Amino acid sequence: SRPSSRDRHGQTTPHVASSPAVDDLNTIPMQGSMPASFQRSRAIFASDDSSWRPRSFYAHRRQIQRALPVAAAAFCTLLLLILFRLGLFSSDQPPPLIVDPTPPHDDGSSRPAFYLWETASSFKPVTLDPKGKSAKDLCATFPRHILDTIQPVLKLGHADLGKPALDAQMKSVSACLDNVLVFSDLDDELPSGHFAHDVLSDLPASYRDHVDFGNYTYMRQLRESGALDADKEATAKIRGWNLDKYKFLPMIERAWSARPNHPWYVFYETDTYIFWDNMFRLLDNFDPDAPLYMGSPSPGREVADTKHQVWFANGGPGFVLSREAVRRLLKRKVGADGDFLDAPASHRWRDLLEHDCCGDSVLGWALYKAGVTLSGLWPLFNPHSLHAVPFSDKYWCQPVVALHKTRPADMEELWRWEHANRKHEKPILYRDLFEFHHPGQPSTRADWDNMWGPITIEGPPKTATFEECGAACQEHSACFQYNWHGDKCYLVQSIRLGHARDAEKETEEHKGGSFQSGWLSERIAEWRQQQRCEVVQWVRPSLTRIY
C-alpha cells in the first residue's frame, strides 16, 4: 500500500487506493472528446498549476487581456486613417507606378546611339540676366562645391601675357575658378592675380640639346639679364610655340603633385571656351576610377608592328583625364630596394618630343603606352572656333562642351550670353549656340568668307556673278550657303558664319578678287524648324566620328 501524506495543516491523511475502474477512466479517452494534441495545448496566458506565482501576476495578466482588443482596434483605426490620407483608397487616384529598375542595355551593337542621360544644372540660379552684372555677380551663381571633384588646369606661355586672349580668358571661363592651376614656360604674376608656374624647369639638362628647347634657355637668359620684354627685338626671336609641346607631360605631373587624387583634371588653353555647366553634366555620368581620356580626336602615331593608329585629344578645345588615367600615366616601376627603376613620365619621351611637332600628340602616345586610350567625344569637344562652327545635323542636337580659337571679343560676350540661356533640365546645345551669331542674317555679306573645309556640293565650274552663284545654290536642295570668289562658286550644305576677308590680288594661279558670301535664309529657317532635338545627343566615344 502507498504511504500516508500530510495535509497543509500537518494532519496525517491515509492514502486511499483508487479502484482499477476509476484509474482506467483517467487513461481511456471518452467518446467525442478532443484529440490529445488539443488536450495538451494551453491558452496564451494559461497558468501552470505545477508552479506557484504571486497574485499580482494574475492581476496584470487580466489587465493585458482586457487591453489587447482596445489596442488592436485603435491600431487598425489609425492605419485606415493613414491609408485614406494617402489617397490609396480613393478612386480618383491612379494606381502606383511600377518602375523597372533594370537599366537600358549599354553594351553591344544594339545599344542606343547616344547616352540617354537626364541631367540638371548645378548653377543657382540657373538663368540670370547678365545686363549690368559684374563678374562677381555672375560668379555668385557658380557651383563652387563641384571644384572639389574637378581640377582645372590652364596652360599658357610667357608670350600670352598682356595679350587680349589671356585677359578675356581670366574674365570669363576662368573667372569663377578659385582652384585653377596655371602652368607656363616661365614663372609669372598674371594681371588677374593668379601665378603662372614654370613647368619646364622640371625637365633635366639633357633637354637643352633640343633645338626647340633652346628657346627656353634663351628666354631664361633674357630674363636674368633684364632684357626680356624690354628688348623687343631680342624678345621677338623667341619661338614660344615651339616650347609648347614640352609643357604637356610636366603640367600633368605638377597638377597631380599639387592637387593629388582629384576625380577629374580638365586641361585647357587661353583661347579655349568651356561651357562649365555642360562639362559638369558630362563628368557627372562617368566613373573617375576608370582610365578615361576625353577630347576631340586627332590622328597620331602608328604602332610600328601592327600599323595601329593611335589617336590623341586635340589640346586646343581642351581634354579631360580621370584620376585613374593620371595614375597610370605617372606610375613608375619600383625595385627591390624601393628605388624607382624608370624615369618620371615627363622624362621618358625625350626623343619623341625632339622630333614630334606637338605635345598633345606625344601625350596621347604616352597614355596609350600606359594602357589609356582616347574616348573621342567630338563634337562635344569642338576643334572649330565659334565663328567657324559648320552647323548641320552633326552640330545641332549635341551639347557643346568646349570650343577652340575663341576670339577675345566673343569670349566675354559668350560667357554672359551663357548665363542668360542656361536651362535646368537641358544642356546648351549647338542649336542654342546658333542664336549667338545667327549666321544667315543678313543673307549676303561683301568682303566676307563663309567657307570651311572640303567642298561638299559640286558647284558650276565658273559663274560670272555672285547672283548666278546664289541661283545655283537655290537649285540644289542640299545647299544652305554659297561663296563667290573671282569666277569660282562654292556651294556648302552646312551653315557657317565665317569672317571678314579682304580681296586678294590676282596671281598666275588665282584670278583674285573679293570674297562674297550668301545664305538661303528661308531654307535655313525651314530646316531649323524640323530639327526639334527632342533627344539630347550625348554622343558615345568614337574614333571614326571625327571633325
Tab-separated table of N, CA, C and O in Angstrom, residues 391-392 395-397 430-441 480 495 520-533:
chain	number	residue	atom	x	y	z
A	391	PHE	N	27.261	74.495	-88.717
A	391	PHE	CA	26.006	73.959	-88.187
A	391	PHE	C	25.340	73.040	-89.214
A	391	PHE	O	25.169	73.395	-90.382
A	392	SER	N	24.974	71.854	-88.721
A	392	SER	CA	24.301	70.845	-89.542
A	392	SER	C	23.747	69.815	-88.571
A	392	SER	O	23.739	70.043	-87.358
A	395	TYR	N	26.129	69.103	-85.904
A	395	TYR	CA	26.334	70.170	-84.922
A	395	TYR	C	24.984	70.822	-84.624
A	395	TYR	O	24.751	71.976	-84.982
A	396	TRP	N	24.098	70.083	-83.961
A	396	TRP	CA	22.796	70.683	-83.704
A	396	TRP	C	22.184	70.207	-82.385
A	396	TRP	O	21.993	70.997	-81.467
A	397	CYS	N	21.890	68.928	-82.282
A	397	CYS	CA	21.239	68.409	-81.071
A	397	CYS	C	22.246	67.893	-80.045
A	397	CYS	O	21.860	67.277	-79.051
A	430	TYR	N	24.061	72.853	-79.630
A	430	TYR	CA	24.526	73.657	-80.757
A	430	TYR	C	23.383	74.477	-81.358
A	430	TYR	O	23.606	75.581	-81.862
A	431	ARG	N	22.176	73.951	-81.299
A	431	ARG	CA	21.042	74.721	-81.824
A	431	ARG	C	20.843	75.999	-81.017
A	431	ARG	O	20.394	77.015	-81.555
A	432	ASP	N	21.158	75.962	-79.722
A	432	ASP	CA	21.102	77.174	-78.901
A	432	ASP	C	22.234	78.125	-79.283
A	432	ASP	O	22.043	79.342	-79.366
A	433	LEU	N	23.415	77.554	-79.510
A	433	LEU	CA	24.582	78.363	-79.855
A	433	LEU	C	24.386	79.087	-81.187
A	433	LEU	O	24.965	80.157	-81.411
A	434	PHE	N	23.581	78.508	-82.060
A	434	PHE	CA	23.283	79.141	-83.352
A	434	PHE	C	22.746	80.555	-83.157
A	434	PHE	O	23.007	81.456	-83.962
A	435	GLU	N	21.988	80.747	-82.073
A	435	GLU	CA	21.355	82.039	-81.837
A	435	GLU	C	22.357	83.127	-81.451
A	435	GLU	O	22.030	84.313	-81.494
A	436	PHE	N	23.561	82.734	-81.062
A	436	PHE	CA	24.535	83.733	-80.618
A	436	PHE	C	24.955	84.648	-81.765
A	436	PHE	O	24.921	85.873	-81.653
A	437	HIS	N	25.362	84.052	-82.898
A	437	HIS	CA	25.767	84.846	-84.061
A	437	HIS	C	24.701	84.862	-85.150
A	437	HIS	O	24.698	85.744	-85.999
A	438	HIS	N	23.838	83.857	-85.130
A	438	HIS	CA	22.747	83.738	-86.096
A	438	HIS	C	23.234	83.913	-87.534
A	438	HIS	O	22.857	84.866	-88.234
A	439	PRO	N	24.075	82.982	-88.028
A	439	PRO	CA	24.546	83.093	-89.419
A	439	PRO	C	23.379	83.050	-90.403
A	439	PRO	O	22.415	82.311	-90.218
A	440	GLY	N	23.483	83.858	-91.434
A	440	GLY	CA	22.404	83.955	-92.419
A	440	GLY	C	21.580	85.208	-92.266
A	440	GLY	O	20.679	85.468	-93.069
A	441	GLN	N	21.868	85.991	-91.267
A	441	GLN	CA	21.205	87.282	-91.090
A	441	GLN	C	22.280	88.360	-90.933
A	441	GLN	O	22.956	88.394	-89.891
A	480	PHE	N	22.848	75.180	-98.406
A	480	PHE	CA	22.400	76.185	-97.443
A	480	PHE	C	23.097	77.531	-97.634
A	480	PHE	O	22.547	78.570	-97.301
A	495	ILE	N	25.899	75.380	-92.314
A	495	ILE	CA	25.619	76.800	-92.084
A	495	ILE	C	26.737	77.360	-91.213
A	495	ILE	O	26.891	76.966	-90.055
A	520	LEU	N	20.906	80.939	-97.839
A	520	LEU	CA	19.493	80.805	-98.184
A	520	LEU	C	18.700	80.842	-96.880
A	520	LEU	O	18.407	79.806	-96.269
A	521	SER	N	18.355	82.021	-96.441
A	521	SER	CA	17.787	82.221	-95.103
A	521	SER	C	16.470	81.478	-94.906
A	521	SER	O	16.217	80.907	-93.836
A	522	GLU	N	15.607	81.469	-95.928
A	522	GLU	CA	14.318	80.788	-95.782
A	522	GLU	C	14.508	79.279	-95.656
A	522	GLU	O	13.846	78.621	-94.850
A	523	ARG	N	15.409	78.720	-96.453
A	523	ARG	CA	15.670	77.284	-96.373
A	523	ARG	C	16.271	76.922	-95.016
A	523	ARG	O	15.941	75.884	-94.430
A	524	ILE	N	17.145	77.777	-94.532
A	524	ILE	CA	17.746	77.546	-93.215
A	524	ILE	C	16.672	77.569	-92.130
A	524	ILE	O	16.658	76.720	-91.229
A	525	ALA	N	15.752	78.527	-92.211
A	525	ALA	CA	14.685	78.628	-91.208
A	525	ALA	C	13.793	77.389	-91.232
A	525	ALA	O	13.397	76.870	-90.177
A	526	GLU	N	13.474	76.889	-92.417
A	526	GLU	CA	12.651	75.681	-92.531
A	526	GLU	C	13.372	74.477	-91.933
A	526	GLU	O	12.773	73.658	-91.229
A	527	TRP	N	14.654	74.372	-92.219
A	527	TRP	CA	15.431	73.244	-91.684
A	527	TRP	C	15.490	73.302	-90.159
A	527	TRP	O	15.345	72.287	-89.483
A	528	ARG	N	15.675	74.480	-89.620
A	528	ARG	CA	15.745	74.628	-88.160
A	528	ARG	C	14.434	74.213	-87.503
A	528	ARG	O	14.431	73.611	-86.424
A	529	GLN	N	13.316	74.528	-88.132
A	529	GLN	CA	12.023	74.153	-87.572
A	529	GLN	C	11.850	72.640	-87.506
A	529	GLN	O	11.173	72.113	-86.619
A	530	GLN	N	12.477	71.939	-88.424
A	530	GLN	CA	12.348	70.481	-88.468
A	530	GLN	C	13.240	69.784	-87.443
A	530	GLN	O	12.985	68.638	-87.078
A	531	GLN	N	14.286	70.458	-86.991
A	531	GLN	CA	15.239	69.849	-86.051
A	531	GLN	C	14.845	70.227	-84.622
A	531	GLN	O	15.322	71.212	-84.071
A	532	ARG	N	13.979	69.436	-84.007
A	532	ARG	CA	13.409	69.799	-82.710
A	532	ARG	C	14.269	69.362	-81.520
A	532	ARG	O	14.067	69.831	-80.405
A	533	CYS	N	15.174	68.445	-81.740
A	533	CYS	CA	16.080	67.988	-80.673
A	533	CYS	C	15.313	67.487	-79.451
A	533	CYS	O	15.571	67.907	-78.311
